[in-house]
C-alpha cells in the first residue's frame, strides 16, 4: 500500500474567490495530488486547503500553491479574526496511510528549505519538526502575529529555520511542520465574542496562564464572532483527538455555557475529520444514552445530530470525513469495489491473484453478514421482544467482522503481489540474490499472515453463532446454517493458503508455529460447525 500524506496549508485569504480558486487550481494541477477540501472563511479571511498524495507529490503541491499565492496575496492589506503570521500562514504534513511521523518531518524540512530558496522568505518549523521545544507550539511561533515580525526577526532567538531573517511585507513568514491529525472544531453560541472567549480561556489547555490552566488537554481555543452567521463561536484546535475526543470538547463547552445561561446552537468542523474521531464520538453517546446503533452510516448521522454539525451548512460525510474522501479517490482497482460479476470474472482470469485467499475472505465476509442478518431479523420484532437484549450483544461482532473481512479480500491479493514482485528482482550478483531471497521470504510470511488472520477473525465468531442459532428467528434457521458452512469453508481456504505458502519458508521455527496454529483453528472450525448445525436441527 502506497504512502499517503495529508497537507493542510492555511492561506490568509478567505474573501476573494479568484485568489482562492487560483491556489486550489495550483494544487489540483500537481501530479499525484488529490485536493479533498477547500474551506474559506469570510470573517477569518482565511482558507484551509486539504489535499493528499505521496510525500513527493504533496511537497510539490504545497510549493505550487505557495508560488501562486506569492503573486496574488498582499499581507500589508490583510485583516481577519484568525491569528496569522504570513500569506501561507501554516503548512503542516500529517501521516494518513502507511506513512510515519518521521516521513512527515522529512517533508516539512524539505518543503521549508525549498520554499525559502524559491521565494526568499523566512520559514519556521513547528510541531514534531521543531528543532527547539519553544517552537513546538504553533501559537508560540505565531506570537505577535504578522505585525510583530519586523522586530521579531531581528532577535537571534527568532532566527528562521530556513530562509533569510528579513521581513518580506507582502508575505510575512510561513510556519511548516509535522503533526497528528488536527481537528478544527468550533462550537456556536448565541452570545458576545467576549463571552465565547471567556469559555475558550477556561477550556483550552493553556488556560489563562501558568497558574490557571484550562480543563482540556491538547486543545487550543479562542472566542470570536461570525458576522456572516450572526453568532459567536468558541473556536478550538483539537491537537490529539484520542487524548481529548470531540465529544469531550463539545460537552465541556456546553457545561460552561449553561453556567453562563448561554444557548449552544450546534457546532462546526472546519476542513476534514478522521472517521475514528466521529465513531469514537458516536460510541460515547451510544453508551451514555444506552442506544443500539451498529451501522457506520447511522453512527455518523448520530454524531451530526448530537453535535449539530449541520447548523451552519450541510455536513456531507463523503466530503468531510477524510477516509471517505481517500477511498473515493482510490476505489479504482480495489477488488471490493468491483461488482459481484466483475469480481467473479477477475477470479476466473488468467492471473494468480485474486485467488483462493481473496475468495476465502469474500466467503467469510458473507458468512458474517448472514449471522448479522439473522440477528437483525430477530431484533426489534414484537414476537421476539424478550430477546432484544441478547441480540444487542450478538449483532455487533458479526457486523464488525463483516466489514473487517471485506478488507481482507484486497489484503490477501496485495500480500501475494509483494511475493511476486520479489520474484522479479535482479539476481545477477551474490548481493542481489541475497536481497531477492530476503524479499521473497518476507513476501511469503506476509502471504501467510493474511489468511491466518482471517481464520482468527472467523474463530472469534463461533461463540456468537452458537448463540444466534439458538435464539434467533427460527424462520432464518437456514441462513444461520449457511453462515456456519460459509465460515467453515473460509477457514478451510485460509488453512490451505497457509500450508501452501509455508513450504517455501526457510524459517523452521516460524513454519512449525504457524502450521500448529492453523491446524488448531481448522479443528475448532469443524467442531463449532458441527455444534451449530446440531443446534439448528433441534429447532423446529
Coordinates of C-alpha atoms in Angstrom, one line a residue:
X1 CA 0.0 0.0 0.0
X2 CA 1.5 3.4 -1.1
X3 CA 2.4 6.0 1.4
X4 CA -0.2 8.7 1.7
X5 CA 0.4 12.1 3.4
X6 CA -2.1 14.9 4.0
X7 CA -1.1 18.5 3.6
X8 CA -3.3 21.3 5.1
X9 CA -1.9 24.7 4.1
X10 CA -3.8 27.7 5.6
X11 CA -3.7 30.8 3.4
X12 CA -4.5 34.3 4.5
X13 CA -7.3 35.0 2.0
X14 CA -10.9 33.9 2.6
X15 CA -12.9 36.6 0.7
X16 CA -11.5 36.9 -2.9
X17 CA -12.9 33.9 -4.9
X18 CA -10.4 34.4 -7.7
X19 CA -7.4 34.1 -5.3
X20 CA -9.0 31.1 -3.5
X21 CA -9.6 29.4 -6.8
X22 CA -6.2 30.1 -8.2
X23 CA -4.5 28.4 -5.2
X24 CA -6.8 25.5 -5.4
X25 CA -6.1 25.1 -9.2
X26 CA -2.4 25.1 -8.5
X27 CA -2.8 22.2 -6.1
X28 CA -5.2 20.3 -8.3
X29 CA -2.8 20.6 -11.3
X30 CA 0.0 19.0 -9.4
X31 CA 0.5 15.4 -10.5
X32 CA -0.3 12.9 -7.7
X33 CA -2.2 15.4 -5.6
X34 CA -5.9 14.9 -4.7
X35 CA -7.5 18.1 -3.5
X36 CA -10.1 17.0 -1.0
X37 CA -11.4 20.2 0.5
X38 CA -11.3 24.0 0.2
X39 CA -12.8 25.8 3.2
X40 CA -12.8 29.6 3.1
X41 CA -13.9 31.8 5.9
X42 CA -15.0 35.4 5.4
X43 CA -14.7 36.7 9.0
X44 CA -11.4 34.9 9.5
X45 CA -10.3 35.9 6.0
X46 CA -8.5 32.6 5.7
X47 CA -8.9 29.5 3.6
X48 CA -7.9 26.0 4.6
X49 CA -6.9 23.6 1.8
X50 CA -6.7 19.8 2.3
X51 CA -5.0 17.5 -0.1
X52 CA -3.3 14.1 -0.1
X53 CA -0.7 12.3 -2.1
X54 CA 2.7 10.7 -1.9
X55 CA 5.4 12.6 0.1
X56 CA 6.9 13.9 -3.1
X57 CA 3.5 14.9 -4.6
X58 CA 2.3 16.8 -1.5
X59 CA 5.6 18.8 -1.3
X60 CA 5.2 19.8 -4.9
X61 CA 1.6 20.7 -4.4
X62 CA 2.4 22.9 -1.4
X63 CA 5.2 24.6 -3.4
X64 CA 3.0 25.2 -6.4
X65 CA 0.3 26.7 -4.1
X66 CA 2.9 29.0 -2.4
X67 CA 4.3 30.1 -5.7
X68 CA 0.8 31.1 -6.8
X69 CA -0.1 32.8 -3.6
X70 CA 3.1 34.9 -3.6
X71 CA 2.0 36.9 -6.6
X72 CA -1.7 37.4 -5.5
X73 CA -1.8 37.8 -1.7
X74 CA -0.5 41.0 -0.1
X75 CA -0.3 40.8 3.7
X76 CA 0.0 44.6 4.1
X77 CA -3.7 44.7 3.4
X78 CA -4.8 41.7 5.3
X79 CA -7.3 41.8 8.2
X80 CA -9.2 38.9 9.8
X81 CA -10.4 37.3 13.0
X82 CA -7.8 34.4 12.9
X83 CA -4.2 34.8 14.2
X84 CA -1.8 34.7 11.3
X85 CA 1.9 35.4 10.5
X86 CA 2.0 35.2 6.7
X87 CA 0.3 34.7 3.4
X88 CA 0.9 31.0 3.6
X89 CA 0.5 31.1 7.3
X90 CA 1.0 27.4 8.2
X91 CA 1.6 24.3 6.2
X92 CA 1.5 21.0 8.2
X93 CA 2.1 17.5 6.9
X94 CA 0.1 14.7 8.5
X95 CA 0.5 10.9 8.2
X96 CA -2.6 9.2 6.7
X97 CA -1.8 5.8 5.3
X98 CA 1.3 3.7 5.5
X99 CA 3.3 6.8 6.5
X100 CA 5.1 7.6 9.7
X101 CA 5.6 10.9 11.6
X102 CA 9.3 10.7 10.5
X103 CA 8.2 10.8 6.9
X104 CA 6.2 14.0 7.6
X105 CA 9.1 15.6 9.4
X106 CA 11.3 15.0 6.3
X107 CA 8.5 16.5 4.2
X108 CA 8.4 19.6 6.4
X109 CA 12.1 20.1 6.3
X110 CA 12.4 19.6 2.6
X111 CA 9.4 21.8 1.9
X112 CA 10.7 24.5 4.2
X113 CA 14.1 24.5 2.6
X114 CA 12.8 24.7 -0.9
X115 CA 10.2 27.3 -0.1
X116 CA 12.8 29.6 1.4
X117 CA 15.1 29.1 -1.6
X118 CA 12.3 29.7 -4.1
X119 CA 10.7 32.8 -2.6
X120 CA 13.5 34.1 -0.2
X121 CA 11.1 34.2 2.7
X122 CA 11.6 33.2 6.4
X123 CA 10.3 29.7 7.3
X124 CA 9.8 28.3 10.8
X125 CA 9.5 24.7 11.8
X126 CA 6.9 23.6 14.5
X127 CA 5.2 20.5 15.9
X128 CA 7.2 17.3 15.5
X129 CA 9.6 19.0 13.1
X130 CA 10.6 21.7 15.6
X131 CA 14.3 21.9 16.5
X132 CA 13.7 23.5 19.9
X133 CA 11.0 23.0 22.5
X134 CA 10.0 26.7 22.3
X135 CA 8.8 26.2 18.7
X136 CA 6.7 23.0 19.1
X137 CA 3.6 25.0 19.7
X138 CA 2.1 26.9 16.8
X139 CA 0.7 29.7 18.9
X140 CA 4.2 30.2 20.4
X141 CA 5.8 30.5 17.0
X142 CA 3.0 32.8 15.8
X143 CA 3.1 35.1 18.9
X144 CA 2.7 38.7 18.0
X145 CA 1.4 37.6 14.5
X146 CA 2.4 39.3 11.3
X147 CA 2.6 42.8 12.8
X148 CA 5.4 41.7 15.2
X149 CA 7.6 40.2 12.5
X150 CA 9.8 43.2 11.7
X151 CA 11.1 43.3 15.3
X152 CA 10.9 39.6 16.0
X153 CA 13.2 38.8 13.0
X154 CA 15.9 41.0 14.5
X155 CA 16.2 38.8 17.5
X156 CA 18.6 35.8 17.4
X157 CA 16.2 33.6 19.3
X158 CA 13.7 34.0 16.4
X159 CA 16.0 33.4 13.5
X160 CA 14.1 31.4 11.0
X161 CA 14.9 27.7 10.5
X162 CA 15.2 28.3 6.7
X163 CA 15.5 31.5 4.7
X164 CA 16.6 35.0 5.5
X165 CA 15.9 36.8 8.8
X166 CA 14.4 39.5 6.7
X167 CA 10.8 41.0 6.8
X168 CA 9.0 40.5 3.5
X169 CA 6.0 42.8 3.8
X170 CA 3.8 41.2 1.2
X171 CA 4.4 37.7 2.6
X172 CA 5.4 37.7 6.2
X173 CA 6.6 34.3 7.3
X174 CA 5.5 30.7 6.9
X175 CA 5.3 28.0 9.6
X176 CA 5.6 24.4 8.5
X177 CA 5.8 21.2 10.4
X178 CA 4.5 17.7 11.1
X179 CA 1.7 16.8 13.5
X180 CA -1.0 14.4 14.2
X181 CA -4.4 15.0 12.6
X182 CA -5.7 18.3 14.0
X183 CA -9.4 18.8 14.2
X184 CA -10.5 22.4 13.7
X185 CA -13.8 22.4 15.7
X186 CA -16.0 25.4 16.5
X187 CA -19.0 25.5 18.9
X188 CA -21.7 28.0 18.1
X189 CA -23.1 30.3 20.8
X190 CA -25.8 33.0 20.9
X191 CA -23.5 35.3 22.8
X192 CA -21.0 38.0 22.5
X193 CA -17.4 37.5 21.3
X194 CA -16.2 38.2 24.9
X195 CA -18.4 35.5 26.4
X196 CA -17.2 33.0 23.9
X197 CA -13.6 33.9 24.5
X198 CA -14.2 33.6 28.3
X199 CA -15.3 29.9 27.8
X200 CA -12.3 29.3 25.4
X201 CA -9.9 30.5 28.1
X202 CA -11.5 28.1 30.6
X203 CA -11.3 25.0 28.4
X204 CA -8.1 25.3 26.4
X205 CA -5.0 23.6 27.9
X206 CA -3.1 26.9 28.1
X207 CA -6.0 28.3 30.2
X208 CA -5.5 31.9 31.4
X209 CA -1.8 31.4 32.1
X210 CA 0.6 29.1 34.1
X211 CA -1.4 29.5 37.3
X212 CA -4.8 28.9 35.7
X213 CA -4.6 26.0 33.3
X214 CA -7.6 25.0 31.3
X215 CA -9.7 21.9 31.6
X216 CA -8.9 20.1 28.3
X217 CA -5.5 18.7 27.4
X218 CA -4.2 19.1 23.8
X219 CA -6.8 21.8 23.0
X220 CA -6.2 25.3 21.8
X221 CA -9.0 27.8 21.8
X222 CA -10.2 31.4 21.4
X223 CA -13.6 33.2 21.0
X224 CA -14.7 35.2 18.0
X225 CA -17.8 36.5 16.3
X226 CA -19.0 35.3 12.9
X227 CA -20.7 38.3 11.3
X228 CA -21.9 36.3 8.3
X229 CA -23.8 33.9 10.7
X230 CA -24.6 36.5 13.4
X231 CA -23.3 34.3 16.2
X232 CA -20.2 33.8 18.3
X233 CA -18.0 30.7 18.4
X234 CA -15.6 29.0 20.7
X235 CA -13.0 28.1 18.1
X236 CA -10.8 25.2 19.0
X237 CA -8.0 23.1 17.6
X238 CA -8.0 19.6 18.9
X239 CA -4.4 18.5 18.7
X240 CA -4.9 14.9 19.7
X241 CA -8.4 13.7 19.4
X242 CA -7.5 10.3 21.0
X243 CA -6.4 12.1 24.2
X244 CA -9.3 14.7 24.1
X245 CA -12.1 13.4 22.0
X246 CA -14.5 15.5 20.0
X247 CA -17.5 14.9 22.4
X248 CA -15.4 16.0 25.4
X249 CA -14.8 19.4 23.9
X250 CA -18.4 19.8 23.0
X251 CA -19.8 18.7 26.3
X252 CA -17.3 20.8 28.3
X253 CA -18.2 24.0 26.3
X254 CA -21.9 23.2 26.8
X255 CA -21.4 22.8 30.5
X256 CA -19.6 26.2 30.7
X257 CA -22.3 27.8 28.5
X258 CA -25.0 26.5 30.8
X259 CA -23.3 28.2 33.8
X260 CA -23.4 31.5 31.9
X261 CA -27.0 30.9 30.7
X262 CA -25.8 30.9 27.1
X263 CA -27.5 28.8 24.4
X264 CA -25.4 26.4 22.3
X265 CA -26.7 26.2 18.8
X266 CA -24.7 23.5 17.1
X267 CA -21.1 23.2 16.1
X268 CA -18.9 23.2 13.0
X269 CA -16.0 21.1 11.6
X270 CA -13.6 23.2 9.6
X271 CA -11.9 21.1 6.9
X272 CA -11.9 17.4 7.3
X273 CA -12.1 14.9 10.2
X274 CA -10.8 11.4 10.7
X275 CA -13.5 8.7 10.7
X276 CA -12.2 7.3 14.0
X277 CA -12.9 10.7 15.7
X278 CA -16.5 10.5 14.5
X279 CA -17.0 6.9 15.5
X280 CA -15.4 7.5 19.0
X281 CA -17.9 10.3 19.5
X282 CA -20.8 8.1 18.4
X283 CA -19.7 5.3 20.8
X284 CA -19.7 7.8 23.7
X285 CA -23.4 8.8 23.0
X286 CA -24.4 5.2 22.3
X287 CA -23.0 4.2 25.7
X288 CA -24.3 7.2 27.6
X289 CA -27.8 7.1 26.2
X290 CA -27.9 3.2 26.1
X291 CA -28.6 3.2 22.3
X292 CA -28.3 0.4 19.9
X293 CA -26.6 1.5 16.7
X294 CA -24.3 -0.7 14.6
X295 CA -24.3 0.7 11.1
X296 CA -21.4 3.1 10.4
X297 CA -23.7 5.4 8.4
X298 CA -26.1 5.6 11.4
X299 CA -23.3 6.3 13.8
X300 CA -22.2 9.2 11.6
X301 CA -25.7 10.5 11.4
X302 CA -26.0 10.3 15.2
X303 CA -22.9 12.5 15.7
X304 CA -24.1 15.1 13.2
X305 CA -27.4 15.3 15.1
X306 CA -25.9 15.3 18.6
X307 CA -23.3 18.0 17.8
X308 CA -25.4 19.9 15.4
X309 CA -22.7 19.7 12.7
X310 CA -25.1 20.9 10.0
X311 CA -26.1 24.0 11.9
X312 CA -24.2 26.4 9.6
X313 CA -24.4 24.4 6.4
X314 CA -24.7 20.8 5.2
X315 CA -22.3 18.3 6.6
X316 CA -21.8 15.7 3.8
X317 CA -19.9 12.8 5.3
X318 CA -18.4 11.7 1.9
X319 CA -17.0 15.2 1.5
X320 CA -15.9 15.8 5.1
X321 CA -14.5 12.5 6.5
X322 CA -11.0 12.0 5.2
X323 CA -11.2 8.2 4.9
X324 CA -14.3 8.5 2.7
X325 CA -12.5 11.1 0.5
X326 CA -9.4 9.0 0.2
X327 CA -11.5 5.9 -0.6
X328 CA -13.4 7.6 -3.4
X329 CA -10.1 8.6 -5.0
X330 CA -8.6 5.1 -4.6
X331 CA -11.6 2.9 -5.3
X332 CA -10.4 2.1 -8.8
X333 CA -8.5 -1.2 -8.7
X334 CA -9.8 -2.4 -5.4
X335 CA -11.4 -5.8 -5.5
X336 CA -14.2 -4.9 -3.0
X337 CA -15.2 -2.0 -5.2
X338 CA -16.0 -4.4 -8.1
X339 CA -19.5 -5.6 -8.8
X340 CA -20.1 -9.3 -8.0
X341 CA -19.9 -10.2 -11.6
X342 CA -16.6 -8.3 -12.1
X343 CA -15.1 -9.9 -9.0
X344 CA -16.1 -13.4 -10.2
X345 CA -14.6 -12.8 -13.6
X346 CA -11.4 -11.4 -12.1
X347 CA -11.0 -14.6 -10.1
X348 CA -11.6 -16.6 -13.3
X349 CA -9.0 -14.6 -15.3
X350 CA -5.6 -16.0 -16.2
X351 CA -3.8 -14.3 -13.3
X352 CA -2.5 -15.7 -10.0
X353 CA -4.4 -13.1 -7.9
X354 CA -7.1 -12.7 -6.9
X355 CA -7.2 -16.4 -6.0
X356 CA -8.2 -18.7 -3.2
X357 CA -7.2 -16.3 -0.4
X358 CA -9.4 -13.5 -1.7
X359 CA -12.3 -15.9 -2.4
X360 CA -12.0 -17.3 1.2
X361 CA -12.1 -13.7 2.6
X362 CA -15.2 -12.9 0.5
X363 CA -16.9 -16.1 1.6
X364 CA -16.0 -15.3 5.3
X365 CA -17.5 -11.8 4.9
X366 CA -20.7 -13.2 3.5
X367 CA -20.9 -15.8 6.4
X368 CA -20.5 -13.0 8.9
X369 CA -23.1 -11.0 7.0
X370 CA -25.6 -13.8 7.3
X371 CA -25.0 -14.1 11.0
X372 CA -25.7 -10.3 11.3
X373 CA -28.8 -10.7 9.2
X374 CA -30.3 -13.4 11.5
X375 CA -29.8 -11.1 14.4
X376 CA -31.3 -8.1 12.6
X377 CA -34.3 -10.2 11.6
X378 CA -34.8 -11.1 15.3
X379 CA -34.1 -7.7 16.9
X380 CA -36.9 -5.2 17.2
X381 CA -39.8 -7.6 16.3
X382 CA -42.6 -7.7 18.8
X383 CA -42.7 -11.5 18.9
X384 CA -39.0 -11.6 19.9
X385 CA -39.1 -8.6 22.2
X386 CA -37.7 -10.6 25.2
X387 CA -34.6 -11.3 23.1
X388 CA -33.7 -7.7 22.3
X389 CA -31.0 -7.6 25.0
X390 CA -29.5 -10.8 23.7
X391 CA -29.5 -9.5 20.1
X392 CA -27.9 -6.3 21.1
X393 CA -24.9 -8.3 22.2
X394 CA -24.8 -10.8 19.3
X395 CA -25.3 -8.5 16.3
X396 CA -22.2 -6.2 16.7
X397 CA -19.5 -8.9 16.4
X398 CA -21.0 -10.1 13.2
X399 CA -21.3 -6.6 11.8
X400 CA -17.8 -5.7 12.7
X401 CA -16.3 -8.9 11.3
X402 CA -18.3 -8.5 8.1
X403 CA -16.5 -5.1 7.4
X404 CA -13.1 -6.3 8.6
X405 CA -13.2 -9.4 6.5
X406 CA -14.1 -7.4 3.4
X407 CA -10.8 -5.6 3.8
X408 CA -9.0 -8.9 3.8
X409 CA -10.2 -9.5 0.2
X410 CA -7.8 -6.9 -1.1
X411 CA -5.2 -7.5 1.6
X412 CA -4.7 -11.1 0.5
X413 CA -4.2 -10.2 -3.1
X414 CA -1.8 -7.4 -2.1
X415 CA 0.3 -9.7 0.1
X416 CA 0.7 -12.2 -2.7
X417 CA 1.7 -9.5 -5.1
X418 CA 4.6 -8.5 -2.8
X419 CA 6.0 -12.0 -3.2
X420 CA 5.5 -11.9 -7.0
X421 CA 7.4 -8.6 -7.1
X422 CA 10.3 -10.1 -5.1
X423 CA 10.5 -13.0 -7.7
X424 CA 11.2 -10.4 -10.4
X425 CA 14.1 -8.7 -8.5
X426 CA 17.5 -9.0 -10.1
X427 CA 19.8 -11.9 -9.2
X428 CA 23.0 -11.4 -11.1
X429 CA 25.3 -10.9 -8.1
X430 CA 25.5 -12.5 -4.7
X431 CA 24.2 -9.3 -3.0
X432 CA 21.3 -9.2 -5.4
X433 CA 20.5 -12.8 -4.8
X434 CA 20.6 -12.2 -1.1
X435 CA 18.3 -9.2 -1.3
X436 CA 15.9 -11.1 -3.5
X437 CA 15.8 -14.1 -1.2
X438 CA 15.1 -11.9 1.8
X439 CA 12.3 -10.1 0.0
X440 CA 10.8 -13.4 -1.1
X441 CA 10.8 -14.8 2.4
X442 CA 9.3 -11.5 3.7
X443 CA 6.6 -11.7 1.0
X444 CA 5.8 -15.4 1.8
X445 CA 5.4 -14.5 5.5
X446 CA 3.0 -11.7 4.6
X447 CA 1.1 -14.1 2.3
X448 CA 0.8 -16.5 5.3
X449 CA -0.2 -13.8 7.7
X450 CA -3.3 -12.6 5.9
X451 CA -5.2 -15.9 5.7
X452 CA -4.1 -16.8 9.3
X453 CA -5.6 -13.5 10.5
X454 CA -8.8 -14.4 8.5
X455 CA -9.1 -17.7 10.3
X456 CA -8.6 -16.0 13.7
X457 CA -11.3 -13.4 12.9
X458 CA -13.7 -16.3 12.0
X459 CA -12.8 -18.2 15.1
X460 CA -13.9 -15.2 17.2
X461 CA -17.4 -15.5 15.8
X462 CA -18.2 -19.1 16.7
X463 CA -19.5 -18.3 20.3
X464 CA -21.9 -15.7 18.9
X465 CA -23.0 -18.0 16.0
X466 CA -23.8 -20.8 18.5
X467 CA -25.9 -18.3 20.5
X468 CA -27.7 -16.8 17.5
X469 CA -28.7 -20.2 16.0
X470 CA -30.2 -21.0 19.4
X471 CA -32.1 -17.8 20.0
X472 CA -32.5 -16.2 16.5
X473 CA -35.7 -16.0 14.4
X474 CA -36.4 -19.7 13.6
X475 CA -37.6 -18.6 10.1
X476 CA -33.9 -17.7 9.5
X477 CA -32.6 -21.1 10.6
X478 CA -31.3 -22.0 7.1
X479 CA -29.4 -18.6 6.9
X480 CA -27.6 -19.5 10.2
X481 CA -26.8 -22.9 8.7
X482 CA -25.4 -21.4 5.5
X483 CA -23.4 -18.8 7.7
X484 CA -21.8 -21.7 9.6
X485 CA -20.8 -23.6 6.4
X486 CA -19.6 -20.4 4.8
X487 CA -17.4 -19.5 7.7
X488 CA -16.1 -23.1 7.9
X489 CA -15.3 -23.0 4.2
X490 CA -13.4 -19.7 4.7
X491 CA -11.3 -21.3 7.4
X492 CA -10.5 -24.3 5.2
X493 CA -9.5 -21.9 2.4
X494 CA -7.3 -20.0 4.9
X495 CA -5.7 -23.2 6.1
X496 CA -4.9 -24.4 2.6
X497 CA -3.4 -21.0 1.7
X498 CA -1.2 -21.0 4.8
X499 CA 0.1 -24.5 4.2
X500 CA 1.0 -24.0 0.5
X501 CA 3.0 -20.9 1.3
X502 CA 4.7 -22.3 4.4
X503 CA 6.5 -25.0 2.3
X504 CA 8.8 -22.4 0.8
X505 CA 9.6 -20.6 4.1
X506 CA 13.1 -21.4 5.4
X507 CA 12.5 -20.3 9.0
X508 CA 11.7 -23.7 10.6
X509 CA 10.5 -22.2 13.9
X510 CA 8.1 -19.9 12.1
X511 CA 6.8 -22.8 10.0
X512 CA 6.1 -25.1 12.8
X513 CA 4.4 -22.4 15.0
X514 CA 2.1 -21.2 12.2
X515 CA 1.2 -24.7 11.0
X516 CA 0.3 -25.7 14.5
X517 CA -1.9 -22.6 14.9
X518 CA -3.6 -23.1 11.5
X519 CA -4.4 -26.7 12.4
X520 CA -5.9 -25.7 15.7
X521 CA -8.1 -23.1 14.0
X522 CA -9.3 -25.6 11.5
X523 CA -10.2 -28.2 14.1
X524 CA -12.1 -25.5 16.1
X525 CA -14.0 -24.6 12.9
X526 CA -15.0 -28.3 12.3
X527 CA -16.2 -28.7 15.9
X528 CA -18.0 -25.4 16.0
X529 CA -19.9 -26.0 12.7
X530 CA -21.0 -29.4 14.0
X531 CA -22.3 -27.8 17.1
X532 CA -24.1 -25.1 15.2
X533 CA -25.8 -27.5 12.8
X534 CA -26.8 -29.8 15.6
X535 CA -28.4 -26.9 17.4
X536 CA -30.2 -25.8 14.3
X537 CA -31.6 -29.3 13.7
X538 CA -33.1 -29.2 17.2
X539 CA -35.1 -26.1 16.3
X540 CA -38.5 -26.5 14.6

